[in-house]
PDB file of C-alpha atoms in Angstrom:
ATOM      1  CA  MET R 685      25.365  32.584 -24.236  1.00 51.00           C
ATOM      2  CA  ALA R 686      21.629  31.459 -23.494  1.00 55.00           C
ATOM      3  CA  SER R 687      20.844  29.439 -20.937  1.00 54.00           C
ATOM      4  CA  LYS R 688      18.847  25.984 -21.110  1.00 62.00           C
ATOM      5  CA  LEU R 689      16.082  26.177 -18.839  1.00 59.00           C
ATOM      6  CA  ILE R 690      16.164  23.220 -17.423  1.00 57.00           C
ATOM      7  CA  PRO R 691      12.794  22.134 -15.244  1.00 58.00           C
ATOM      8  CA  ARG R 692      12.078  21.681 -11.687  1.00 56.00           C
ATOM      9  CA  SER R 693      10.834  18.246 -10.365  1.00 62.00           C
ATOM     10  CA  SER R 694       8.595  19.208  -8.267  1.00 62.00           C
ATOM     11  CA  PRO R 695       9.514  17.417  -4.657  1.00 68.00           C
ATOM     12  CA  VAL R 696       7.840  14.236  -3.871  1.00 73.00           C
ATOM     13  CA  VAL R 697       5.593  13.449  -1.720  1.00 83.00           C
ATOM     14  CA  ILE R 698       4.824   9.997  -0.400  1.00 88.00           C
ATOM     15  CA  TYR R 699       2.206   8.230   1.505  1.00 88.00           C
ATOM     16  CA  THR R 700       2.134   8.545   5.453  1.00 89.00           C
ATOM     17  CA  GLU R 701       1.808   5.334   7.313  1.00 91.00           C
ATOM     18  CA  ALA R 702      -1.879   6.961   8.542  1.00 92.00           C
ATOM     19  CA  GLN R 703      -2.639   7.786   4.290  1.00 92.00           C
ATOM     20  CA  ALA R 704      -1.476   4.142   3.358  1.00 92.00           C
ATOM     21  CA  LYS R 705      -3.829   2.305   5.714  1.00 94.00           C
ATOM     22  CA  GLY R 706      -6.941   4.688   4.121  1.00 94.00           C
ATOM     23  CA  MET R 707      -6.426   3.473   0.811  1.00 93.00           C
ATOM     24  CA  LEU R 708      -5.573   0.199   1.556  1.00 95.00           C
ATOM     25  CA  LEU R 709      -8.687   0.095   3.883  1.00 96.00           C
ATOM     26  CA  LYS R 710     -11.107   1.705   1.003  1.00 96.00           C
ATOM     27  CA  ALA R 711     -10.050  -1.205  -1.517  1.00 97.00           C
ATOM     28  CA  ASP R 712     -12.432  -3.270   1.527  1.00 97.00           C
ATOM     29  CA  ARG R 713     -15.244  -3.993  -0.981  1.00 96.00           C
ATOM     30  CA  ASN R 714     -17.721  -6.019   1.473  1.00 96.00           C
ATOM     31  CA  ARG R 715     -17.025  -3.816   4.435  1.00 95.00           C
ATOM     32  CA  ASP R 716     -15.080  -6.595   6.698  1.00 96.00           C
ATOM     33  CA  GLY R 717     -12.735  -4.541   7.820  1.00 94.00           C
ATOM     34  CA  VAL R 718     -10.375  -7.769   6.761  1.00 97.00           C
ATOM     35  CA  LEU R 719      -8.236  -7.613   3.336  1.00 98.00           C
ATOM     36  CA  ASN R 720      -8.011 -10.807   1.651  1.00 98.00           C
ATOM     37  CA  PHE R 721      -5.259 -11.384  -0.892  1.00 98.00           C
ATOM     38  CA  GLN R 722      -7.984  -9.824  -3.896  1.00 98.00           C
ATOM     39  CA  GLU R 723      -8.750  -6.890  -2.041  1.00 98.00           C
ATOM     40  CA  LEU R 724      -4.972  -5.988  -1.071  1.00 98.00           C
ATOM     41  CA  THR R 725      -3.545  -6.453  -4.372  1.00 98.00           C
ATOM     42  CA  GLU R 726      -6.662  -3.475  -5.084  1.00 97.00           C
ATOM     43  CA  GLY R 727      -4.667  -1.772  -2.590  1.00 96.00           C
ATOM     44  CA  PHE R 728      -1.795  -2.022  -3.590  1.00 95.00           C
ATOM     45  CA  LYS R 729      -2.339  -0.688  -6.840  1.00 96.00           C
ATOM     46  CA  SER R 730      -3.800   1.888  -5.655  1.00 94.00           C
ATOM     47  CA  VAL R 731      -1.658   3.781  -3.840  1.00 92.00           C
ATOM     48  CA  GLY R 732       0.749   3.165  -7.507  1.00 92.00           C
ATOM     49  CA  SER R 733       2.187  -0.392  -7.300  1.00 94.00           C
ATOM     50  CA  LYS R 734       4.125  -1.639 -10.416  1.00 95.00           C
ATOM     51  CA  ALA R 735       3.504  -5.144  -8.699  1.00 96.00           C
ATOM     52  CA  PRO R 736       0.002  -5.367  -6.662  1.00 97.00           C
ATOM     53  CA  SER R 737      -0.305  -8.794  -6.338  1.00 98.00           C
ATOM     54  CA  VAL R 738       3.544  -9.402  -5.678  1.00 97.00           C
ATOM     55  CA  ARG R 739       2.591  -7.003  -2.747  1.00 97.00           C
ATOM     56  CA  ALA R 740      -0.253  -8.334  -1.609  1.00 97.00           C
ATOM     57  CA  LEU R 741       1.608 -11.626  -1.875  1.00 98.00           C
ATOM     58  CA  GLU R 742       4.443 -10.298   0.278  1.00 96.00           C
ATOM     59  CA  ALA R 743       2.340  -8.391   3.389  1.00 97.00           C
ATOM     60  CA  LEU R 744       0.153 -11.098   3.752  1.00 98.00           C
ATOM     61  CA  TYR R 745       4.018 -12.806   4.807  1.00 97.00           C
ATOM     62  CA  LEU R 746       5.164 -10.586   6.730  1.00 96.00           C
ATOM     63  CA  ALA R 747       1.805  -9.319   8.494  1.00 97.00           C
ATOM     64  CA  ASP R 748      -0.474 -11.785   9.084  1.00 98.00           C
ATOM     65  CA  GLU R 749       1.060 -12.865  12.581  1.00 97.00           C
ATOM     66  CA  ASN R 750      -2.867 -15.513  12.541  1.00 97.00           C
ATOM     67  CA  ARG R 751      -2.438 -17.209   9.499  1.00 97.00           C
ATOM     68  CA  ASP R 752      -5.624 -16.809   8.043  1.00 97.00           C
ATOM     69  CA  GLY R 753      -4.780 -15.636   4.547  1.00 97.00           C
ATOM     70  CA  ARG R 754      -6.182 -12.281   5.969  1.00 98.00           C
ATOM     71  CA  ILE R 755      -5.050  -8.237   7.377  1.00 98.00           C
ATOM     72  CA  ASP R 756      -7.161  -7.700  10.457  1.00 97.00           C
ATOM     73  CA  GLN R 757      -7.677  -4.192  11.272  1.00 94.00           C
ATOM     74  CA  LYS R 758      -4.347  -4.957  13.878  1.00 94.00           C
ATOM     75  CA  GLU R 759      -2.142  -6.322  11.594  1.00 97.00           C
ATOM     76  CA  LEU R 760      -3.147  -3.763   9.143  1.00 96.00           C
ATOM     77  CA  ASP R 761      -1.022  -1.146  11.060  1.00 95.00           C
ATOM     78  CA  MET R 762       2.247  -3.438   9.898  1.00 96.00           C
ATOM     79  CA  VAL R 763       1.095  -3.326   5.894  1.00 96.00           C
ATOM     80  CA  ALA R 764       0.649   0.375   6.316  1.00 94.00           C
ATOM     81  CA  LYS R 765       4.523   0.950   7.907  1.00 93.00           C
ATOM     82  CA  LEU R 766       5.348  -1.273   4.583  1.00 93.00           C
ATOM     83  CA  VAL R 767       3.384   1.061   1.805  1.00 93.00           C
ATOM     84  CA  GLY R 768       5.253   3.467   3.526  1.00 89.00           C
ATOM     85  CA  SER R 769       8.907   2.250   3.710  1.00 90.00           C
ATOM     86  CA  LEU R 770       8.013   1.166  -0.909  1.00 90.00           C
ATOM     87  CA  GLY R 771       7.855   5.533  -1.183  1.00 89.00           C
ATOM     88  CA  TYR R 772       5.001   5.199  -3.193  1.00 87.00           C
ATOM     89  CA  PRO R 773       4.427   8.915  -4.551  1.00 89.00           C
ATOM     90  CA  ILE R 774       1.471  10.219  -3.320  1.00 82.00           C
ATOM     91  CA  LYS R 775       0.166  11.497  -6.825  1.00 75.00           C
TER      92      LYS R 775
END
């Protein structure tokens, strides 16, 4: 009896916090070291979010400690943890 070949999927590799931070920082268009809503949205798009603007709002809500509407270097660590916890696969 012939056996069916079952395709193997490659293991899923997710972003580490350091990799996530690097991907988010690439979205810093004006290179001022802080991420506004639009830049966060682009950052979440780059890691594969299907709802990047929702994730950007979530990041601002959770990590924007001084409530200035932007994510600075100190706050970026928390956003990187969020990206890591969401398990976006590296493509």
